[in-house]
Coordinates of C-alpha atoms in Angstrom, one line a residue:
Chain Q
M1 CA 274.8 132.6 -16.2
Q2 CA 273.3 136.0 -16.0
A3 CA 274.0 137.1 -19.1
F4 CA 273.0 134.3 -20.8
A5 CA 269.5 134.4 -19.1
E6 CA 269.0 137.9 -20.4
T7 CA 270.3 137.1 -23.6
W8 CA 267.9 134.4 -23.7
E9 CA 265.1 136.6 -22.2
G10 CA 265.9 139.2 -25.1
Q11 CA 264.8 136.2 -27.4
G12 CA 261.2 136.4 -25.9
D13 CA 260.1 138.5 -28.5
M14 CA 261.5 136.3 -31.6
R15 CA 259.0 134.5 -33.7
P16 CA 258.9 130.8 -32.8
R17 CA 260.8 130.1 -35.8
M18 CA 263.8 131.9 -35.5
R19 CA 263.7 130.9 -32.0
R20 CA 264.3 127.1 -33.1
T21 CA 267.0 128.1 -35.7
F22 CA 268.8 129.8 -33.3
V23 CA 268.8 126.8 -30.7
A24 CA 269.4 124.4 -33.5
V25 CA 272.6 126.4 -34.5
T26 CA 273.8 126.9 -31.0
T27 CA 273.5 123.0 -30.3
L28 CA 275.2 122.4 -33.4
S29 CA 278.0 124.7 -32.4
A30 CA 278.4 123.3 -28.9
L31 CA 278.9 119.6 -30.7
G32 CA 281.5 120.9 -33.0
V33 CA 283.3 122.4 -30.3
A34 CA 283.1 119.3 -28.3
W35 CA 284.2 117.2 -30.8
F36 CA 287.5 119.4 -31.8
V37 CA 288.3 119.8 -27.7
L38 CA 287.9 116.0 -27.3
T39 CA 289.6 114.7 -30.2
T40 CA 292.3 117.6 -31.4
E41 CA 293.0 119.8 -28.1
T42 CA 292.7 117.2 -25.6
G43 CA 293.3 113.7 -27.4
L44 CA 290.7 112.3 -24.9
I45 CA 289.3 110.6 -28.1
S46 CA 292.1 109.1 -30.2
S47 CA 292.1 109.3 -33.8
G48 CA 291.9 105.9 -34.7
R49 CA 288.3 105.4 -32.8
F50 CA 287.0 108.5 -33.9
P51 CA 288.4 111.2 -36.6
D52 CA 289.1 114.7 -35.6
P53 CA 287.7 117.4 -37.7
A54 CA 290.6 117.9 -39.8
A55 CA 291.1 114.4 -41.0
T56 CA 287.2 114.6 -41.9
W57 CA 287.7 117.9 -43.7
A58 CA 290.4 116.4 -45.5
A59 CA 288.3 113.4 -46.7
M60 CA 285.5 115.5 -47.4
R61 CA 287.9 117.5 -50.0
Q62 CA 289.2 114.0 -51.5
L63 CA 285.3 112.8 -51.6
A64 CA 284.6 116.3 -53.3
G65 CA 287.8 116.7 -55.4
P66 CA 289.6 113.7 -56.6
G67 CA 286.9 111.4 -55.8
Y68 CA 286.5 108.0 -53.6
A69 CA 285.4 105.1 -54.5
G70 CA 285.6 105.1 -58.1
S71 CA 283.5 108.8 -58.5
T72 CA 283.5 112.2 -57.0
L73 CA 280.9 113.3 -54.5
V74 CA 278.9 114.8 -57.2
V75 CA 278.1 111.4 -58.9
H76 CA 277.7 109.8 -55.9
V77 CA 275.3 112.2 -54.5
A78 CA 273.1 111.9 -57.8
Q79 CA 273.1 108.3 -58.0
S80 CA 271.8 108.3 -54.2
L81 CA 269.2 110.8 -54.7
K82 CA 268.2 108.9 -57.8
L83 CA 267.7 105.7 -55.8
V84 CA 266.4 107.3 -53.0
L85 CA 263.7 109.4 -54.7
G86 CA 262.9 106.5 -57.0
G87 CA 262.4 104.2 -54.1
F88 CA 260.3 106.6 -51.8
L89 CA 257.9 108.0 -54.8
F90 CA 257.3 104.3 -55.7
A91 CA 256.8 103.0 -52.0
S92 CA 254.8 106.2 -51.3
A93 CA 252.4 105.8 -54.0
L94 CA 252.0 102.0 -53.4
G95 CA 252.0 102.5 -49.6
V96 CA 249.7 105.1 -49.4
S97 CA 247.1 103.4 -52.0
V98 CA 247.2 100.0 -49.7
G99 CA 246.9 102.1 -46.8
L100 CA 243.6 103.7 -48.1
L101 CA 242.4 100.3 -49.2
M102 CA 243.2 98.9 -45.9
G103 CA 241.5 101.9 -43.9
W104 CA 238.5 102.1 -45.7
N105 CA 237.4 98.7 -46.6
R106 CA 237.3 95.9 -44.0
K107 CA 237.4 93.0 -46.1
A108 CA 240.2 94.6 -48.1
E109 CA 242.0 94.8 -44.8
A110 CA 241.3 91.0 -43.7
L111 CA 242.6 90.3 -47.4
I112 CA 245.9 92.2 -47.2
N113 CA 246.8 92.6 -42.9
P114 CA 248.1 89.0 -42.5
V115 CA 250.5 89.1 -45.8
F116 CA 251.7 92.9 -44.5
L117 CA 252.1 91.5 -41.1
L118 CA 254.0 88.8 -42.1
L119 CA 256.2 90.7 -44.0
R120 CA 256.8 93.8 -42.3
P121 CA 259.4 92.2 -39.9
I122 CA 261.6 91.1 -42.4
P123 CA 264.6 93.4 -42.6
P124 CA 265.6 95.2 -45.9
L125 CA 268.8 93.3 -45.8
A126 CA 267.1 89.7 -45.8
W127 CA 265.7 90.6 -49.5
I128 CA 269.2 91.4 -50.9
P129 CA 270.0 88.3 -52.3
L130 CA 266.8 87.6 -53.7
A131 CA 266.7 91.3 -55.1
I132 CA 269.7 90.1 -57.1
L133 CA 268.1 86.8 -58.3
W134 CA 265.0 88.9 -59.6
L135 CA 266.3 92.1 -60.5
G136 CA 270.1 91.7 -61.3
L137 CA 272.7 94.2 -60.0
G138 CA 271.2 97.1 -61.5
D139 CA 269.3 99.9 -60.2
A140 CA 266.0 97.8 -60.2
A141 CA 267.2 95.6 -57.2
K142 CA 268.7 98.5 -55.0
I143 CA 265.1 100.5 -55.8
M144 CA 263.6 97.4 -54.6
V145 CA 265.4 97.1 -51.2
I146 CA 264.2 100.8 -50.5
V147 CA 260.9 100.3 -51.4
I148 CA 260.5 97.6 -49.1
A149 CA 261.9 99.5 -46.2
A150 CA 259.9 102.7 -47.1
F151 CA 256.4 101.3 -47.9
V152 CA 255.6 99.9 -44.2
P153 CA 255.3 103.3 -42.6
S154 CA 253.0 104.6 -45.5
V155 CA 250.7 102.0 -45.2
I156 CA 250.6 101.9 -41.5
N157 CA 250.1 105.9 -41.0
T158 CA 247.7 106.0 -44.2
S159 CA 245.5 103.4 -42.5
T160 CA 245.4 104.5 -39.3
G161 CA 244.8 108.2 -40.4
V162 CA 241.9 106.9 -42.2
R163 CA 240.3 104.9 -39.2
T164 CA 240.7 108.1 -37.1
I165 CA 238.6 110.5 -39.3
D166 CA 235.8 112.1 -37.0
P167 CA 232.8 109.8 -37.4
T168 CA 230.6 112.5 -37.7
I169 CA 231.9 113.8 -40.8
V170 CA 231.8 110.1 -42.5
E171 CA 228.1 110.0 -41.3
A172 CA 227.1 113.1 -42.7
A173 CA 228.8 112.4 -46.1
R174 CA 227.2 109.0 -46.1
M175 CA 223.4 110.9 -45.3
L176 CA 224.0 112.9 -48.0
G177 CA 224.5 110.3 -50.2
T178 CA 228.2 111.4 -51.7
P179 CA 229.3 109.4 -54.5
H180 CA 232.4 107.0 -53.8
W181 CA 234.7 109.0 -55.8
R182 CA 233.7 112.3 -54.0
Y183 CA 234.1 110.5 -50.5
M184 CA 237.5 109.5 -51.7
S185 CA 238.6 112.7 -52.9
E186 CA 236.8 115.2 -50.9
V187 CA 236.6 113.6 -47.6
L188 CA 239.0 110.6 -46.7
V189 CA 242.1 111.6 -48.5
P190 CA 241.8 115.2 -47.4
A191 CA 240.8 114.1 -43.7
S192 CA 243.6 111.5 -43.7
L193 CA 246.6 113.9 -44.9
P194 CA 248.1 114.6 -41.8
A195 CA 248.6 111.0 -40.8
I196 CA 249.5 110.4 -44.7
F197 CA 252.6 113.1 -44.3
T198 CA 253.8 111.6 -41.0
G199 CA 253.9 108.4 -42.8
L200 CA 255.5 109.7 -46.0
R201 CA 258.4 111.5 -43.6
L202 CA 258.8 108.3 -41.9
S203 CA 259.2 106.5 -45.1
L204 CA 261.8 108.8 -46.6
Q205 CA 264.0 108.4 -43.3
A206 CA 263.4 104.5 -44.0
A207 CA 264.4 105.0 -47.9
W208 CA 267.4 107.1 -46.5
T209 CA 268.3 104.4 -43.8
T210 CA 268.3 101.5 -46.3
L211 CA 270.3 103.5 -48.8
V212 CA 273.4 102.0 -47.5
A213 CA 272.0 98.3 -47.3
A214 CA 270.6 98.8 -51.2
E215 CA 274.3 100.0 -52.7
L216 CA 275.8 96.7 -51.3
V217 CA 273.9 95.0 -54.4
G218 CA 276.9 96.1 -56.4
A219 CA 276.8 99.3 -56.6
L220 CA 279.3 101.2 -58.7
A221 CA 278.6 105.0 -57.4
G222 CA 276.6 106.4 -54.6
I223 CA 276.9 107.5 -50.9
G224 CA 276.0 104.1 -49.4
L225 CA 278.9 102.5 -51.6
V226 CA 280.9 105.6 -50.4
L227 CA 280.3 104.0 -46.7
N228 CA 280.9 100.6 -47.8
V229 CA 284.2 101.0 -49.4
A230 CA 285.3 103.1 -46.6
Q231 CA 284.4 100.4 -43.9
Q232 CA 286.5 97.8 -46.2
D233 CA 289.4 100.6 -46.3
I234 CA 288.9 101.0 -42.4
Y235 CA 288.8 104.8 -43.2
P236 CA 286.5 106.8 -40.2
A237 CA 287.1 110.1 -41.4
M238 CA 285.7 109.2 -45.0
I239 CA 282.7 107.0 -42.9
L240 CA 282.0 110.3 -41.1
S241 CA 282.2 112.4 -44.0
A242 CA 279.7 109.9 -46.1
M243 CA 277.3 110.1 -43.1
F244 CA 277.1 114.1 -43.1
V245 CA 276.4 114.0 -46.5
V246 CA 273.7 111.5 -46.0
G247 CA 272.4 113.3 -42.6
V248 CA 272.5 116.8 -44.8
L249 CA 270.3 115.3 -48.0
G250 CA 267.9 113.7 -45.9
W251 CA 267.8 117.1 -43.6
L252 CA 266.8 118.7 -47.3
M253 CA 264.5 116.6 -48.7
T254 CA 262.4 116.2 -45.7
L255 CA 262.5 120.3 -45.4
L256 CA 260.9 120.1 -49.3
L257 CA 258.6 117.2 -48.2
G258 CA 257.6 120.0 -45.0
L259 CA 257.3 122.3 -47.5
V260 CA 254.7 120.1 -49.8
E261 CA 252.7 119.4 -46.7
S262 CA 252.3 122.9 -45.9
Y263 CA 250.7 123.6 -49.1
A264 CA 248.9 120.5 -49.0
L265 CA 247.5 121.2 -45.7
G266 CA 247.0 125.0 -46.0
W267 CA 243.0 124.7 -45.3
R268 CA 244.4 124.0 -41.9
T269 CA 245.8 127.1 -41.1
A270 CA 243.5 128.9 -43.2
Chain V
M1 CA 290.5 55.5 10.8
Q2 CA 293.3 58.0 10.9
H3 CA 295.0 56.1 7.8
K4 CA 291.6 56.6 6.0
Y5 CA 291.6 60.2 6.6
L6 CA 295.0 60.5 5.5
V7 CA 294.4 58.6 2.3
S8 CA 291.2 61.0 1.6
V9 CA 293.6 63.7 2.2
A10 CA 295.8 62.4 -0.2
V11 CA 293.5 61.8 -2.9
I12 CA 291.7 65.3 -2.8
V13 CA 295.1 67.2 -2.8
A14 CA 296.2 64.8 -5.8
C15 CA 293.1 65.6 -7.4
M16 CA 293.4 69.2 -6.7
G17 CA 296.9 69.0 -8.4
I18 CA 295.3 67.6 -11.4
Q19 CA 293.0 70.3 -11.8
A20 CA 295.3 73.2 -11.1
P21 CA 296.7 73.4 -14.7
S22 CA 293.1 74.3 -15.8
R23 CA 292.3 76.7 -13.6
A24 CA 295.4 78.3 -14.2
A25 CA 294.6 78.4 -17.8
T26 CA 295.2 81.8 -19.2
A27 CA 292.0 83.5 -21.1
I28 CA 293.0 84.5 -24.9
N29 CA 291.0 86.5 -27.2
I30 CA 291.4 84.4 -30.9
S31 CA 289.5 86.0 -34.2
Y32 CA 288.9 84.3 -37.5
Q33 CA 286.6 84.2 -40.3
P34 CA 284.8 80.9 -40.4
V35 CA 284.5 78.7 -43.3
N36 CA 288.2 79.2 -44.2
Y37 CA 290.9 76.2 -44.7
W38 CA 293.1 78.0 -42.3
A39 CA 291.0 78.7 -39.6
L40 CA 290.9 74.5 -39.3
P41 CA 293.8 74.4 -36.8
F42 CA 291.3 76.5 -34.1
Y43 CA 288.5 74.0 -34.4
I44 CA 290.6 71.0 -34.5
A45 CA 292.6 72.3 -31.4
T46 CA 289.2 73.0 -29.8
K47 CA 287.9 69.7 -30.3
K48 CA 291.0 67.9 -29.2
G49 CA 291.5 69.8 -25.9
W50 CA 294.9 71.3 -27.0
W51 CA 294.7 74.7 -26.1
K52 CA 294.5 73.3 -22.1
D53 CA 297.9 71.3 -22.8
V54 CA 299.7 74.7 -22.9
G55 CA 297.4 76.4 -20.5
L56 CA 295.5 78.7 -22.4
M57 CA 291.8 79.2 -22.6
P58 CA 290.5 80.7 -26.0
S59 CA 287.3 82.9 -26.4
F60 CA 286.7 82.9 -30.3
S61 CA 285.3 85.7 -32.1
T62 CA 284.6 85.5 -36.0
F63 CA 284.0 88.0 -38.5
P64 CA 282.3 87.8 -42.0
A65 CA 285.4 89.9 -43.5
G66 CA 288.8 90.7 -42.8
P67 CA 287.9 94.6 -42.5
P68 CA 285.4 94.3 -39.4
Q69 CA 287.8 92.1 -38.2
I70 CA 290.9 94.6 -38.2
A71 CA 288.4 97.3 -37.2
A72 CA 287.6 95.3 -33.9
A73 CA 291.5 95.2 -32.6
Q74 CA 290.9 98.7 -31.7
A75 CA 288.0 98.0 -29.2
K76 CA 290.6 94.9 -28.0
S77 CA 288.2 92.6 -28.9
W78 CA 290.7 90.2 -29.5
D79 CA 294.3 89.4 -29.0
V80 CA 295.3 87.0 -31.6
G81 CA 293.9 85.4 -34.8
G82 CA 294.0 84.6 -38.7
T83 CA 293.2 86.8 -41.0
G84 CA 293.9 87.2 -45.1
S85 CA 297.3 88.9 -46.2
V86 CA 295.6 91.7 -47.7
P87 CA 293.7 92.9 -44.2
A88 CA 296.9 91.9 -42.2
V89 CA 298.6 94.7 -44.2
L90 CA 295.8 97.0 -43.9
G91 CA 295.6 96.6 -40.0
A92 CA 299.5 97.2 -40.1
A93 CA 298.9 100.4 -41.6
R94 CA 295.9 101.8 -39.5
F95 CA 296.1 100.3 -36.3
G96 CA 299.6 98.9 -36.1
I97 CA 299.1 95.3 -35.9
I98 CA 301.7 92.6 -36.1
T99 CA 301.9 89.6 -38.5
I100 CA 303.5 86.9 -36.5
G101 CA 303.2 84.0 -38.8
L102 CA 301.8 82.2 -41.9
T103 CA 298.4 80.6 -42.1
N104 CA 298.9 79.0 -45.7
D105 CA 300.3 79.9 -48.9
E106 CA 296.7 80.3 -51.0
S107 CA 297.9 82.0 -54.3
K108 CA 296.1 78.7 -56.0
T109 CA 292.6 79.3 -54.6
N110 CA 292.2 82.9 -54.9
A111 CA 290.9 82.6 -58.7
L112 CA 289.1 84.5 -61.3
L113 CA 286.5 82.2 -62.6
V114 CA 284.9 82.4 -65.8
R115 CA 281.1 80.5 -67.1
G116 CA 281.9 77.3 -68.5
D117 CA 280.7 78.2 -72.1
K118 CA 282.7 81.2 -72.2
Y119 CA 286.1 79.6 -71.1
A120 CA 287.4 78.2 -74.2
A121 CA 287.1 81.5 -76.1
V122 CA 288.3 84.1 -73.1
K123 CA 291.3 81.5 -72.4
A124 CA 292.4 82.0 -76.3
N125 CA 292.0 85.6 -76.2
P126 CA 292.0 87.4 -72.8
K127 CA 291.2 90.6 -74.5
L128 CA 287.8 89.7 -74.5
L129 CA 287.6 90.2 -70.9
K130 CA 287.6 94.1 -71.8
G131 CA 284.4 95.7 -70.5
Q132 CA 283.3 92.9 -69.2
R133 CA 282.0 93.0 -65.6
L134 CA 284.2 91.2 -62.7
L135 CA 282.4 90.6 -59.6
V136 CA 285.1 90.6 -56.7
T137 CA 285.4 91.6 -53.0
T138 CA 287.3 94.2 -53.2
N139 CA 290.5 94.9 -50.4
S140 CA 290.8 91.3 -50.1
T141 CA 293.0 88.4 -51.4
V142 CA 291.3 87.7 -54.5
D143 CA 290.8 91.3 -55.5
Y144 CA 294.7 91.1 -55.4
A145 CA 294.8 87.8 -57.5
S146 CA 292.2 88.8 -59.9
R147 CA 294.2 92.1 -60.5
A148 CA 297.4 90.3 -60.9
C149 CA 295.7 88.2 -63.2
L150 CA 294.4 91.3 -65.4
K151 CA 297.8 92.2 -65.5
K152 CA 298.9 89.0 -66.8
F153 CA 296.5 89.2 -69.6
G154 CA 297.8 92.7 -70.4
L155 CA 294.8 94.8 -69.2
G156 CA 294.5 97.5 -66.9
V157 CA 292.7 97.8 -63.8
N158 CA 289.8 100.2 -65.7
D159 CA 289.6 97.6 -68.4
M160 CA 286.9 95.6 -66.4
Q161 CA 284.0 97.3 -64.7
V162 CA 284.6 95.9 -61.1
V163 CA 281.4 95.1 -59.1
N164 CA 282.1 95.0 -55.3
L165 CA 280.3 92.3 -53.9
G166 CA 280.6 89.8 -50.5
Q167 CA 281.5 86.3 -51.6
A168 CA 277.9 85.1 -51.0
Q169 CA 276.4 87.8 -53.0
I170 CA 279.0 86.8 -56.0
I171 CA 277.6 83.3 -56.2
T172 CA 274.2 84.5 -56.2
A173 CA 275.0 87.1 -58.8
F174 CA 276.6 84.5 -60.6
T175 CA 274.4 81.6 -60.1
S176 CA 271.6 84.0 -61.7
N177 CA 273.3 84.8 -64.8
N178 CA 274.1 88.4 -63.8
G179 CA 277.9 88.2 -64.4
D180 CA 280.4 85.8 -66.2
F181 CA 283.5 86.7 -64.4
A182 CA 283.8 86.2 -60.8
G183 CA 287.1 86.5 -58.3
V184 CA 286.4 84.2 -55.5
W185 CA 288.4 82.3 -52.9
A186 CA 288.1 78.9 -51.8
P187 CA 285.7 76.7 -50.8
N188 CA 283.6 79.2 -53.0
T189 CA 285.9 78.4 -55.9
Y190 CA 284.5 74.8 -55.8
T191 CA 281.3 75.9 -55.3
L192 CA 281.1 77.6 -58.5
E193 CA 282.8 75.1 -60.3
E194 CA 280.6 72.2 -59.4
K195 CA 277.2 73.9 -59.0
D196 CA 277.7 76.2 -62.2
H197 CA 280.1 75.0 -64.2
A198 CA 282.4 77.8 -63.8
K199 CA 286.1 77.4 -64.8
V200 CA 289.2 78.9 -63.3
L201 CA 291.0 81.1 -66.0
C202 CA 293.6 82.0 -63.6
N203 CA 294.8 82.3 -59.8
G204 CA 297.1 84.2 -58.2
A205 CA 299.8 81.4 -58.5
D206 CA 299.5 81.6 -62.3
A207 CA 299.6 85.7 -62.3
G208 CA 302.8 85.2 -60.7
V209 CA 301.9 86.6 -57.0
V210 CA 302.1 84.7 -53.7
V211 CA 298.9 85.1 -51.5
P212 CA 299.8 84.3 -48.3
G213 CA 297.5 84.3 -45.0
A214 CA 298.6 85.8 -42.1
L215 CA 298.5 84.9 -38.4
I216 CA 298.0 88.4 -36.4
A217 CA 298.2 90.0 -32.9
R218 CA 297.4 93.2 -31.4
A219 CA 301.2 94.7 -31.1
D220 CA 300.3 95.9 -27.4
Y221 CA 299.0 92.6 -26.2
A222 CA 302.2 90.6 -28.3
K223 CA 304.6 93.1 -26.5
K224 CA 302.8 92.5 -22.7
H225 CA 302.3 88.6 -23.2
P226 CA 304.9 87.3 -25.7
G227 CA 304.5 83.9 -23.7
R228 CA 300.9 83.5 -24.5
V229 CA 301.4 84.3 -28.4
A230 CA 304.0 81.7 -28.4
K231 CA 301.6 79.1 -27.1
F232 CA 298.9 80.2 -29.5
L233 CA 301.5 79.5 -32.0
A234 CA 302.4 76.5 -31.0
V235 CA 299.3 75.3 -30.7
Y236 CA 298.1 76.7 -34.0
L237 CA 301.4 74.9 -35.6
H238 CA 300.6 71.6 -33.8
A239 CA 297.5 71.2 -35.4
W240 CA 298.5 71.6 -38.6
T241 CA 301.2 68.9 -37.6
W242 CA 298.5 66.7 -36.7
A243 CA 296.4 67.3 -39.8
K244 CA 298.9 66.3 -42.3
A245 CA 299.7 63.1 -40.5
H246 CA 296.2 62.2 -39.8
P247 CA 294.6 63.2 -43.6
K248 CA 291.6 61.1 -42.8
Q249 CA 290.5 62.7 -39.9
A250 CA 291.5 65.9 -40.6
H251 CA 289.1 65.5 -43.8
A252 CA 286.5 64.3 -41.8
M253 CA 286.8 67.1 -39.1
T254 CA 287.2 69.7 -42.4
K255 CA 283.9 68.6 -43.6
A256 CA 282.4 69.3 -40.2
F257 CA 284.3 72.6 -39.8
Y258 CA 282.8 74.0 -42.9
A259 CA 279.4 72.5 -42.3
Q260 CA 279.5 74.0 -38.9
G261 CA 279.9 77.3 -40.9
G262 CA 276.8 76.6 -43.2
V263 CA 278.7 75.4 -46.3
D264 CA 278.5 72.0 -47.5
V265 CA 281.8 71.2 -49.6
S266 CA 282.0 68.1 -51.4
D267 CA 284.7 65.5 -50.9
N268 CA 286.4 66.6 -54.3
G269 CA 286.4 70.3 -52.7
I270 CA 288.2 69.2 -49.3
N271 CA 290.9 67.3 -51.5
Q272 CA 291.6 70.5 -53.6
E273 CA 291.8 72.2 -50.2
F274 CA 294.6 70.1 -48.9
A275 CA 296.5 69.8 -51.9
L276 CA 296.2 73.5 -53.3
R277 CA 297.1 75.3 -49.9
P278 CA 300.7 74.3 -48.5
V279 CA 301.0 75.3 -44.7
F280 CA 304.1 75.6 -43.2
P281 CA 305.7 74.0 -40.0
L282 CA 307.9 76.0 -37.8
A283 CA 311.1 75.6 -39.5
A284 CA 309.4 76.4 -42.8
Q285 CA 307.8 79.7 -40.8
L286 CA 311.3 80.6 -39.4
K287 CA 313.3 80.0 -42.6
M288 CA 310.5 82.2 -44.7
M289 CA 311.0 85.3 -42.3
D290 CA 314.5 85.2 -41.8
R291 CA 316.0 88.6 -42.1
S292 CA 319.8 87.4 -41.4
K293 CA 320.6 87.9 -45.4
G294 CA 318.4 91.0 -45.7
S295 CA 315.1 91.4 -46.4
S296 CA 312.8 87.9 -46.0
Q297 CA 311.0 86.1 -48.4
V298 CA 307.7 87.4 -46.6
D299 CA 308.7 90.6 -46.5
G300 CA 308.8 90.5 -50.6
W301 CA 305.4 89.1 -50.5
F302 CA 303.8 91.6 -48.2
S303 CA 305.7 94.5 -49.6
N304 CA 303.9 93.5 -53.1
I305 CA 300.8 93.4 -51.4
G306 CA 301.0 96.8 -49.6
A307 CA 301.9 98.2 -53.3
F308 CA 298.5 96.9 -54.6
L309 CA 296.4 98.8 -51.4
K310 CA 298.6 101.8 -52.3
Q311 CA 297.5 101.3 -56.0
V312 CA 293.7 100.8 -55.7
G313 CA 293.9 103.8 -53.1
T314 CA 293.2 102.0 -50.0
I315 CA 296.5 103.4 -47.8
Q316 CA 298.6 106.5 -48.8
A317 CA 301.9 104.9 -48.3
N318 CA 303.0 101.2 -48.5
P319 CA 304.3 100.3 -45.1
D320 CA 307.7 98.7 -44.3
P321 CA 307.3 94.8 -43.7
K322 CA 309.8 95.5 -41.1
T323 CA 307.8 97.5 -39.1
Y324 CA 304.9 95.1 -38.9
L325 CA 306.4 91.5 -39.7
D326 CA 307.6 90.5 -36.2
D327 CA 309.3 86.9 -36.3
S328 CA 310.4 87.2 -32.2
S329 CA 307.2 84.8 -31.4
M330 CA 307.9 82.4 -33.9
K331 CA 311.4 82.3 -32.2
R332 CA 310.1 82.0 -28.8
V333 CA 308.4 78.8 -30.0
A334 CA 311.4 77.5 -31.3
A335 CA 313.7 78.6 -28.3
D336 CA 311.4 76.7 -25.8
A337 CA 312.1 72.8 -25.9
K338 CA 308.3 72.0 -24.8
L339 CA 306.6 74.9 -26.9
S340 CA 308.6 73.2 -30.2
M341 CA 308.1 69.8 -29.7
F342 CA 304.6 70.2 -29.3
A343 CA 304.3 72.3 -32.4
N344 CA 306.5 69.5 -34.4
D345 CA 304.4 67.0 -32.8
A346 CA 302.2 64.7 -34.7
S347 CA 301.5 61.8 -32.8
A348 CA 298.6 63.5 -30.8
K349 CA 295.3 61.7 -31.0

């Protein structure tokens, strides 16, 4: 215990990012060890209920090598990335625009908000039959389901961001007679960016979590399809492998969005 | 006064005696998929109050499809139930679930349907199916029947683009012209025929395969409570015996049962259900599962289904039917005079 404390103290001069990485790696390693001990070493959790690391690794190799659910991992990942990116970008563009409008203009908010409040609680799964009816079984229907889920956080966070801009900044811009376009591009959007990015991160999460539902719409490839087929096959190790892939892809995309955010909000730390 | 007191005591004791069986009723968890012809006996028996006649108190859980039903067995969410033969074999391979009897023969009601205006051309030349989109629920009895149909037409599994959808989604997709070929089971077959003018191109029976439905049990439960499983079977068989002897009442109850599940089936549809799906009384069940002269008839049917699941990559090895087809519960019904009589009794009101 003392040794651990000393080691931990020794990290005191580490930079915060390194320390966070160390904690993350330690936590994940501990989880991995607990998984191995509970399933393989002691058998406290039966393999029927939760697959052990060896079975999960075998499933991952099957997915990567010969393939599963009609395609290999690369094809599944490419298809899912296409859907998530397409849905996220469309939802973000639409959501941020609607959010800016609702935050900036009270009349626009009065018009849009009732419809938005009505549609917001409807789960994305409920849209599947309509998505098939309107857009068929192709990618458009799947993207529609993702857009519906990812649209909401962008709207809410953007409009909240606009509403919470420091009133003195807004007043100053008005007093100086700033034209609408300049007010939008130099005051409204930059001041709302932190909230907009919070919304985008939540939208990205929503896009990934809706992928499985979206790929219920007659998918021929995709990680969501792998999860659906594995569920039908009652193949827990494959379910866990596909969940791991979704987790890693989601994490990578969030990381990428974080980089874009750092670049866009560079002025905050400058 | 003393006489009145004694009479009162006697009445109370008599009432307690009458109530005793219901209090002693044993709980049993039954699982099934709603809006399925083979699940009708559960509905009839409950409406008629037949469970308590054998001392059972059922608690029902329903599942939208076989795989989640099978997966729930691992958490001991149910003890016995009914399901398709494909999930039954999958359950045997994954969790050692045993099949204790047959619900019905649904070979004629698991079918490959084609849009009405394309029927004549495809019927004349099935090779036109090549490259077309087939909407089907994979890993199901209709997947098995559809692939058997393709084989009959001289086509391979990869000759059609198989799109995996739930049955409700298939109807939506077919209705909105997002596919001309659909693999569906009854009563969805009647829905597509009546509402979308689809026609049956081929069913399991046409393709030469038998698609049975399975009565299943958790192996550990059946081993621990063989008596309860036998009583469950007796009630199930009794309900079919009664339904066959009282077609008008059974017809009305089927309609109500389907409506309860949110599906409106026409009178013609219900007539077809009774006409196309043979069910098996106790003697027939025993005969079909009999292994006294080697493998039973049912062994062969289920072995073919196991081979199909192996072929599509769902399971690595086809389990030996002898390891999961178990006729001991059915034999127990036959050996018990009361249960046997109950199972074959058509006269109950």
